[in-house]
């Protein structure tokens, strides 16, 4: 078979080109640290690497979301901590205002201080989130609370903003103002006691306690009225004070008198018990004085503080005035306690969510390591193996170049003279 010089030259050039391409590819792999430079190098690894890269990008975005969620929850925690301290200050004012030695002027000074606390609480409730909205406004961007004559009006909604912080986990990054500042139970959480404001005009000095539940299974959830009757003393006959308990829901008297309609002798400080609840009335109620027992409901802390302000600015001197003030302060004290408990429950929820973010961060970091390892196995070059291959290819190319040079010198024309 005849082989022309042109064929020799073409084959040699082709082989050199192939070797140079292989050497260049290996050099590029070493330079980039990647084994798969184009999808054609390893289609299966390229497809798998694309999936892993997308998952890695999602994991990175979730980490960003968790950082944003932690920032929002930290802002809420700061606000709730401030509110907790403010509630404690209000309780101290309640105790201070209840002192019998204070004059109306002294109580006015406390009222002025309480007004400052009310404005402070309004500022906390209207805390901005740093992005044009408010922490406690729900989904709305409007200012959450504005003061009115009876407390404050909530202008937000019940929404809780959420962020995707895990592949299958969304977390609330805010709480509505209603849940924190308005949904506070009154009384002892099951029922609330109160005194008729007209007791003061009748000169009554009865003070009713917040009471407690003695038998939860016996509670009816009804409204009750404790009505007093006082027969004045006459020569040789002492004053007689009695009371009856009426179930206002059913419109019937309540035992435990032998006959439910019979009045019950009143003794100051003696426990009054019926239908699973118990409380005491102290002092000297006047004729026709009335006290109420109603199921607990929800009350805004702003309304509670406003009620206290109004009570402090009424006449609190004299036995009747002191009794009226004490009855209101007892209600305020219970409501502030319940508001504090509610606030602590929300803070616990915020803390639990922040703790969960820490766990998710740890899990996300582990996933990133796993994704990086997988990508390395799929696309990164084995440096030692690549260097060995590069050296071998370099030797092959040099040998091919030398042999080609020698081969191209063996031309027939060199011997024709």
PDB file of N, CA, C and O in Angstrom, residues 68-124:
ATOM      1  N   UNK A  68     -33.690  37.261  58.371  1.00  0.00           N
ATOM      2  CA  UNK A  68     -34.709  38.313  58.402  1.00  0.00           C
ATOM      3  C   UNK A  68     -35.745  38.027  59.484  1.00  0.00           C
ATOM      4  O   UNK A  68     -36.200  38.941  60.190  1.00  0.00           O
ATOM      5  N   UNK A  69     -36.131  36.744  59.621  1.00  0.00           N
ATOM      6  CA  UNK A  69     -37.104  36.370  60.647  1.00  0.00           C
ATOM      7  C   UNK A  69     -36.543  36.637  62.044  1.00  0.00           C
ATOM      8  O   UNK A  69     -37.248  37.154  62.926  1.00  0.00           O
ATOM      9  N   UNK A  70     -35.275  36.306  62.242  1.00  0.00           N
ATOM     10  CA  UNK A  70     -34.646  36.528  63.548  1.00  0.00           C
ATOM     11  C   UNK A  70     -34.594  38.028  63.861  1.00  0.00           C
ATOM     12  O   UNK A  70     -34.816  38.442  65.014  1.00  0.00           O
ATOM     13  N   UNK A  71     -34.331  38.836  62.854  1.00  0.00           N
ATOM     14  CA  UNK A  71     -34.299  40.285  63.061  1.00  0.00           C
ATOM     15  C   UNK A  71     -35.665  40.803  63.483  1.00  0.00           C
ATOM     16  O   UNK A  71     -35.782  41.598  64.428  1.00  0.00           O
ATOM     17  N   UNK A  72     -36.727  40.336  62.807  1.00  0.00           N
ATOM     18  CA  UNK A  72     -38.086  40.779  63.150  1.00  0.00           C
ATOM     19  C   UNK A  72     -38.471  40.324  64.552  1.00  0.00           C
ATOM     20  O   UNK A  72     -39.030  41.095  65.346  1.00  0.00           O
ATOM     21  N   UNK A  73     -38.178  39.072  64.872  1.00  0.00           N
ATOM     22  CA  UNK A  73     -38.529  38.555  66.194  1.00  0.00           C
ATOM     23  C   UNK A  73     -37.720  39.235  67.293  1.00  0.00           C
ATOM     24  O   UNK A  73     -38.218  39.435  68.406  1.00  0.00           O
ATOM     25  N   UNK A  74     -36.488  39.610  66.979  1.00  0.00           N
ATOM     26  CA  UNK A  74     -35.670  40.327  67.965  1.00  0.00           C
ATOM     27  C   UNK A  74     -36.267  41.696  68.261  1.00  0.00           C
ATOM     28  O   UNK A  74     -36.283  42.140  69.423  1.00  0.00           O
ATOM     29  N   UNK A  75     -36.775  42.366  67.210  1.00  0.00           N
ATOM     30  CA  UNK A  75     -37.436  43.651  67.423  1.00  0.00           C
ATOM     31  C   UNK A  75     -38.669  43.484  68.300  1.00  0.00           C
ATOM     32  O   UNK A  75     -38.915  44.289  69.207  1.00  0.00           O
ATOM     33  N   UNK A  76     -39.438  42.435  68.040  1.00  0.00           N
ATOM     34  CA  UNK A  76     -40.634  42.190  68.852  1.00  0.00           C
ATOM     35  C   UNK A  76     -40.249  41.879  70.288  1.00  0.00           C
ATOM     36  O   UNK A  76     -40.893  42.364  71.224  1.00  0.00           O
ATOM     37  N   UNK A  77     -39.201  41.099  70.487  1.00  0.00           N
ATOM     38  CA  UNK A  77     -38.768  40.748  71.836  1.00  0.00           C
ATOM     39  C   UNK A  77     -38.358  41.999  72.616  1.00  0.00           C
ATOM     40  O   UNK A  77     -38.670  42.127  73.805  1.00  0.00           O
ATOM     41  N   UNK A  78     -37.670  42.928  71.962  1.00  0.00           N
ATOM     42  CA  UNK A  78     -37.274  44.179  72.626  1.00  0.00           C
ATOM     43  C   UNK A  78     -38.519  44.950  73.070  1.00  0.00           C
ATOM     44  O   UNK A  78     -38.594  45.461  74.199  1.00  0.00           O
ATOM     45  N   UNK A  79     -39.518  45.036  72.178  1.00  0.00           N
ATOM     46  CA  UNK A  79     -40.752  45.747  72.507  1.00  0.00           C
ATOM     47  C   UNK A  79     -41.490  45.069  73.659  1.00  0.00           C
ATOM     48  O   UNK A  79     -41.979  45.739  74.583  1.00  0.00           O
ATOM     49  N   UNK A  80     -41.562  43.743  73.628  1.00  0.00           N
ATOM     50  CA  UNK A  80     -42.273  43.021  74.683  1.00  0.00           C
ATOM     51  C   UNK A  80     -41.547  43.135  76.025  1.00  0.00           C
ATOM     52  O   UNK A  80     -42.190  43.196  77.079  1.00  0.00           O
ATOM     53  N   UNK A  81     -40.234  43.161  75.990  1.00  0.00           N
ATOM     54  CA  UNK A  81     -39.465  43.341  77.222  1.00  0.00           C
ATOM     55  C   UNK A  81     -39.762  44.702  77.839  1.00  0.00           C
ATOM     56  O   UNK A  81     -39.943  44.825  79.059  1.00  0.00           O
ATOM     57  N   UNK A  82     -39.836  45.726  76.981  1.00  0.00           N
ATOM     58  CA  UNK A  82     -40.162  47.070  77.473  1.00  0.00           C
ATOM     59  C   UNK A  82     -41.573  47.104  78.057  1.00  0.00           C
ATOM     60  O   UNK A  82     -41.811  47.726  79.097  1.00  0.00           O
ATOM     61  N   UNK A  83     -42.516  46.423  77.393  1.00  0.00           N
ATOM     62  CA  UNK A  83     -43.890  46.383  77.895  1.00  0.00           C
ATOM     63  C   UNK A  83     -43.966  45.664  79.239  1.00  0.00           C
ATOM     64  O   UNK A  83     -44.724  46.064  80.130  1.00  0.00           O
ATOM     65  N   UNK A  84     -43.177  44.607  79.399  1.00  0.00           N
ATOM     66  CA  UNK A  84     -43.157  43.870  80.670  1.00  0.00           C
ATOM     67  C   UNK A  84     -42.728  44.776  81.814  1.00  0.00           C
ATOM     68  O   UNK A  84     -43.333  44.787  82.882  1.00  0.00           O
ATOM     69  N   UNK A  85     -41.677  45.539  81.578  1.00  0.00           N
ATOM     70  CA  UNK A  85     -41.198  46.472  82.603  1.00  0.00           C
ATOM     71  C   UNK A  85     -42.238  47.550  82.877  1.00  0.00           C
ATOM     72  O   UNK A  85     -42.458  47.953  84.029  1.00  0.00           O
ATOM     73  N   UNK A  86     -42.914  48.010  81.826  1.00  0.00           N
ATOM     74  CA  UNK A  86     -43.927  49.047  82.007  1.00  0.00           C
ATOM     75  C   UNK A  86     -45.097  48.525  82.839  1.00  0.00           C
ATOM     76  O   UNK A  86     -45.612  49.232  83.713  1.00  0.00           O
ATOM     77  N   UNK A  87     -45.521  47.280  82.584  1.00  0.00           N
ATOM     78  CA  UNK A  87     -46.601  46.698  83.393  1.00  0.00           C
ATOM     79  C   UNK A  87     -46.198  46.642  84.858  1.00  0.00           C
ATOM     80  O   UNK A  87     -47.021  46.868  85.754  1.00  0.00           O
ATOM     81  N   UNK A  88     -44.950  46.316  85.112  1.00  0.00           N
ATOM     82  CA  UNK A  88     -44.474  46.264  86.493  1.00  0.00           C
ATOM     83  C   UNK A  88     -44.545  47.648  87.135  1.00  0.00           C
ATOM     84  O   UNK A  88     -44.935  47.788  88.309  1.00  0.00           O
ATOM     85  N   UNK A  89     -44.189  48.676  86.362  1.00  0.00           N
ATOM     86  CA  UNK A  89     -44.281  50.053  86.872  1.00  0.00           C
ATOM     87  C   UNK A  89     -45.728  50.418  87.187  1.00  0.00           C
ATOM     88  O   UNK A  89     -46.010  51.081  88.195  1.00  0.00           O
ATOM     89  N   UNK A  90     -46.659  49.993  86.327  1.00  0.00           N
ATOM     90  CA  UNK A  90     -48.078  50.285  86.553  1.00  0.00           C
ATOM     91  C   UNK A  90     -48.561  49.595  87.827  1.00  0.00           C
ATOM     92  O   UNK A  90     -49.305  50.178  88.622  1.00  0.00           O
ATOM     93  N   UNK A  91     -48.139  48.345  88.052  1.00  0.00           N
ATOM     94  CA  UNK A  91     -48.543  47.641  89.275  1.00  0.00           C
ATOM     95  C   UNK A  91     -48.033  48.377  90.516  1.00  0.00           C
ATOM     96  O   UNK A  91     -48.732  48.442  91.528  1.00  0.00           O
ATOM     97  N   UNK A  92     -46.833  48.910  90.430  1.00  0.00           N
ATOM     98  CA  UNK A  92     -46.310  49.682  91.553  1.00  0.00           C
ATOM     99  C   UNK A  92     -47.154  50.926  91.807  1.00  0.00           C
ATOM    100  O   UNK A  92     -47.400  51.307  92.960  1.00  0.00           O
ATOM    101  N   UNK A  93     -47.626  51.537  90.717  1.00  0.00           N
ATOM    102  CA  UNK A  93     -48.497  52.708  90.865  1.00  0.00           C
ATOM    103  C   UNK A  93     -49.839  52.311  91.472  1.00  0.00           C
ATOM    104  O   UNK A  93     -50.431  53.069  92.247  1.00  0.00           O
ATOM    105  N   UNK A  94     -50.357  51.112  91.108  1.00  0.00           N
ATOM    106  CA  UNK A  94     -51.612  50.630  91.679  1.00  0.00           C
ATOM    107  C   UNK A  94     -51.472  50.487  93.192  1.00  0.00           C
ATOM    108  O   UNK A  94     -52.344  50.927  93.963  1.00  0.00           O
ATOM    109  N   UNK A  95     -50.385  49.880  93.636  1.00  0.00           N
ATOM    110  CA  UNK A  95     -50.148  49.689  95.071  1.00  0.00           C
ATOM    111  C   UNK A  95     -50.008  51.040  95.761  1.00  0.00           C
ATOM    112  O   UNK A  95     -50.581  51.282  96.838  1.00  0.00           O
ATOM    113  N   UNK A  96     -49.281  51.926  95.128  1.00  0.00           N
ATOM    114  CA  UNK A  96     -49.055  53.252  95.707  1.00  0.00           C
ATOM    115  C   UNK A  96     -50.363  54.027  95.819  1.00  0.00           C
ATOM    116  O   UNK A  96     -50.625  54.701  96.819  1.00  0.00           O
ATOM    117  N   UNK A  97     -51.202  53.937  94.776  1.00  0.00           N
ATOM    118  CA  UNK A  97     -52.453  54.698  94.766  1.00  0.00           C
ATOM    119  C   UNK A  97     -53.443  54.190  95.791  1.00  0.00           C
ATOM    120  O   UNK A  97     -54.349  54.925  96.203  1.00  0.00           O
ATOM    121  N   UNK A  98     -53.298  52.930  96.218  1.00  0.00           N
ATOM    122  CA  UNK A  98     -54.247  52.356  97.164  1.00  0.00           C
ATOM    123  C   UNK A  98     -54.009  52.760  98.607  1.00  0.00           C
ATOM    124  O   UNK A  98     -54.816  52.410  99.477  1.00  0.00           O
ATOM    125  N   UNK A  99     -52.938  53.477  98.872  1.00  0.00           N
ATOM    126  CA  UNK A  99     -52.642  53.878 100.256  1.00  0.00           C
ATOM    127  C   UNK A  99     -53.729  54.819 100.767  1.00  0.00           C
ATOM    128  O   UNK A  99     -54.056  55.823 100.118  1.00  0.00           O
ATOM    129  N   UNK A 100     -54.293  54.507 101.932  1.00  0.00           N
ATOM    130  CA  UNK A 100     -55.371  55.323 102.482  1.00  0.00           C
ATOM    131  C   UNK A 100     -54.930  56.696 102.939  1.00  0.00           C
ATOM    132  O   UNK A 100     -55.759  57.584 103.135  1.00  0.00           O
ATOM    133  N   UNK A 101     -53.635  56.888 103.124  1.00  0.00           N
ATOM    134  CA  UNK A 101     -53.144  58.174 103.623  1.00  0.00           C
ATOM    135  C   UNK A 101     -53.013  59.225 102.521  1.00  0.00           C
ATOM    136  O   UNK A 101     -52.752  60.394 102.812  1.00  0.00           O
ATOM    137  N   UNK A 102     -53.191  58.831 101.262  1.00  0.00           N
ATOM    138  CA  UNK A 102     -53.019  59.784 100.162  1.00  0.00           C
ATOM    139  C   UNK A 102     -54.208  60.724 100.061  1.00  0.00           C
ATOM    140  O   UNK A 102     -55.354  60.366 100.335  1.00  0.00           O
ATOM    141  N   UNK A 103     -53.926  61.934  99.641  1.00  0.00           N
ATOM    142  CA  UNK A 103     -54.974  62.914  99.386  1.00  0.00           C
ATOM    143  C   UNK A 103     -55.334  62.892  97.902  1.00  0.00           C
ATOM    144  O   UNK A 103     -54.649  62.253  97.091  1.00  0.00           O
ATOM    145  N   UNK A 104     -56.389  63.586  97.547  1.00  0.00           N
ATOM    146  CA  UNK A 104     -56.765  63.679  96.131  1.00  0.00           C
ATOM    147  C   UNK A 104     -55.640  64.291  95.306  1.00  0.00           C
ATOM    148  O   UNK A 104     -55.416  63.911  94.158  1.00  0.00           O
ATOM    149  N   UNK A 105     -54.920  65.230  95.895  1.00  0.00           N
ATOM    150  CA  UNK A 105     -53.806  65.863  95.194  1.00  0.00           C
ATOM    151  C   UNK A 105     -52.689  64.853  94.949  1.00  0.00           C
ATOM    152  O   UNK A 105     -52.070  64.837  93.879  1.00  0.00           O
ATOM    153  N   UNK A 106     -52.441  64.014  95.949  1.00  0.00           N
ATOM    154  CA  UNK A 106     -51.416  62.970  95.778  1.00  0.00           C
ATOM    155  C   UNK A 106     -51.799  62.019  94.654  1.00  0.00           C
ATOM    156  O   UNK A 106     -50.962  61.626  93.833  1.00  0.00           O
ATOM    157  N   UNK A 107     -53.080  61.648  94.620  1.00  0.00           N
ATOM    158  CA  UNK A 107     -53.530  60.732  93.577  1.00  0.00           C
ATOM    159  C   UNK A 107     -53.498  61.381  92.193  1.00  0.00           C
ATOM    160  O   UNK A 107     -53.290  60.701  91.186  1.00  0.00           O
ATOM    161  N   UNK A 108     -53.679  62.675  92.147  1.00  0.00           N
ATOM    162  CA  UNK A 108     -53.560  63.370  90.865  1.00  0.00           C
ATOM    163  C   UNK A 108     -52.117  63.296  90.348  1.00  0.00           C
ATOM    164  O   UNK A 108     -51.888  63.123  89.142  1.00  0.00           O
ATOM    165  N   UNK A 109     -51.161  63.376  91.246  1.00  0.00           N
ATOM    166  CA  UNK A 109     -49.757  63.234  90.839  1.00  0.00           C
ATOM    167  C   UNK A 109     -49.505  61.844  90.263  1.00  0.00           C
ATOM    168  O   UNK A 109     -48.800  61.686  89.264  1.00  0.00           O
ATOM    169  N   UNK A 110     -50.104  60.834  90.909  1.00  0.00           N
ATOM    170  CA  UNK A 110     -49.965  59.466  90.391  1.00  0.00           C
ATOM    171  C   UNK A 110     -50.646  59.349  89.031  1.00  0.00           C
ATOM    172  O   UNK A 110     -50.145  58.674  88.121  1.00  0.00           O
ATOM    173  N   UNK A 111     -51.789  60.030  88.881  1.00  0.00           N
ATOM    174  CA  UNK A 111     -52.501  59.993  87.599  1.00  0.00           C
ATOM    175  C   UNK A 111     -51.654  60.601  86.483  1.00  0.00           C
ATOM    176  O   UNK A 111     -51.635  60.084  85.358  1.00  0.00           O
ATOM    177  N   UNK A 112     -50.960  61.680  86.791  1.00  0.00           N
ATOM    178  CA  UNK A 112     -50.088  62.302  85.790  1.00  0.00           C
ATOM    179  C   UNK A 112     -48.977  61.338  85.385  1.00  0.00           C
ATOM    180  O   UNK A 112     -48.639  61.201  84.206  1.00  0.00           O
ATOM    181  N   UNK A 113     -48.412  60.640  86.375  1.00  0.00           N
ATOM    182  CA  UNK A 113     -47.371  59.658  86.074  1.00  0.00           C
ATOM    183  C   UNK A 113     -47.935  58.502  85.255  1.00  0.00           C
ATOM    184  O   UNK A 113     -47.303  58.007  84.316  1.00  0.00           O
ATOM    185  N   UNK A 114     -49.164  58.091  85.582  1.00  0.00           N
ATOM    186  CA  UNK A 114     -49.795  57.008  84.839  1.00  0.00           C
ATOM    187  C   UNK A 114     -50.077  57.425  83.402  1.00  0.00           C
ATOM    188  O   UNK A 114     -49.974  56.597  82.477  1.00  0.00           O
ATOM    189  N   UNK A 115     -50.418  58.676  83.181  1.00  0.00           N
ATOM    190  CA  UNK A 115     -50.620  59.161  81.813  1.00  0.00           C
ATOM    191  C   UNK A 115     -49.341  59.014  81.000  1.00  0.00           C
ATOM    192  O   UNK A 115     -49.378  58.670  79.815  1.00  0.00           O
ATOM    193  N   UNK A 116     -48.204  59.304  81.651  1.00  0.00           N
ATOM    194  CA  UNK A 116     -46.923  59.111  80.968  1.00  0.00           C
ATOM    195  C   UNK A 116     -46.695  57.654  80.610  1.00  0.00           C
ATOM    196  O   UNK A 116     -46.229  57.330  79.505  1.00  0.00           O
ATOM    197  N   UNK A 117     -47.052  56.741  81.531  1.00  0.00           N
ATOM    198  CA  UNK A 117     -46.915  55.306  81.245  1.00  0.00           C
ATOM    199  C   UNK A 117     -47.845  54.890  80.109  1.00  0.00           C
ATOM    200  O   UNK A 117     -47.496  54.036  79.295  1.00  0.00           O
ATOM    201  N   UNK A 118     -49.024  55.504  80.063  1.00  0.00           N
ATOM    202  CA  UNK A 118     -49.970  55.188  78.987  1.00  0.00           C
ATOM    203  C   UNK A 118     -49.398  55.604  77.639  1.00  0.00           C
ATOM    204  O   UNK A 118     -49.506  54.868  76.647  1.00  0.00           O
ATOM    205  N   UNK A 119     -48.767  56.751  77.589  1.00  0.00           N
ATOM    206  CA  UNK A 119     -48.139  57.208  76.344  1.00  0.00           C
ATOM    207  C   UNK A 119     -46.943  56.316  75.982  1.00  0.00           C
ATOM    208  O   UNK A 119     -46.719  56.015  74.801  1.00  0.00           O
ATOM    209  N   UNK A 120     -46.210  55.883  77.010  1.00  0.00           N
ATOM    210  CA  UNK A 120     -45.089  54.968  76.753  1.00  0.00           C
ATOM    211  C   UNK A 120     -45.591  53.653  76.160  1.00  0.00           C
ATOM    212  O   UNK A 120     -44.995  53.112  75.220  1.00  0.00           O
ATOM    213  N   UNK A 121     -46.688  53.136  76.721  1.00  0.00           N
ATOM    214  CA  UNK A 121     -47.253  51.885  76.217  1.00  0.00           C
ATOM    215  C   UNK A 121     -47.745  52.059  74.783  1.00  0.00           C
ATOM    216  O   UNK A 121     -47.574  51.155  73.955  1.00  0.00           O
ATOM    217  N   UNK A 122     -48.326  53.212  74.502  1.00  0.00           N
ATOM    218  CA  UNK A 122     -48.778  53.484  73.129  1.00  0.00           C
ATOM    219  C   UNK A 122     -47.587  53.465  72.179  1.00  0.00           C
ATOM    220  O   UNK A 122     -47.669  52.911  71.072  1.00  0.00           O
ATOM    221  N   UNK A 123     -46.472  54.052  72.607  1.00  0.00           N
ATOM    222  CA  UNK A 123     -45.273  54.042  71.764  1.00  0.00           C
ATOM    223  C   UNK A 123     -44.752  52.635  71.523  1.00  0.00           C
ATOM    224  O   UNK A 123     -44.334  52.300  70.406  1.00  0.00           O
ATOM    225  N   UNK A 124     -44.798  51.790  72.561  1.00  0.00           N
ATOM    226  CA  UNK A 124     -44.360  50.397  72.399  1.00  0.00           C
ATOM    227  C   UNK A 124     -45.281  49.656  71.432  1.00  0.00           C
ATOM    228  O   UNK A 124     -44.827  48.923  70.548  1.00  0.00           O
TER     229      UNK A 124
END
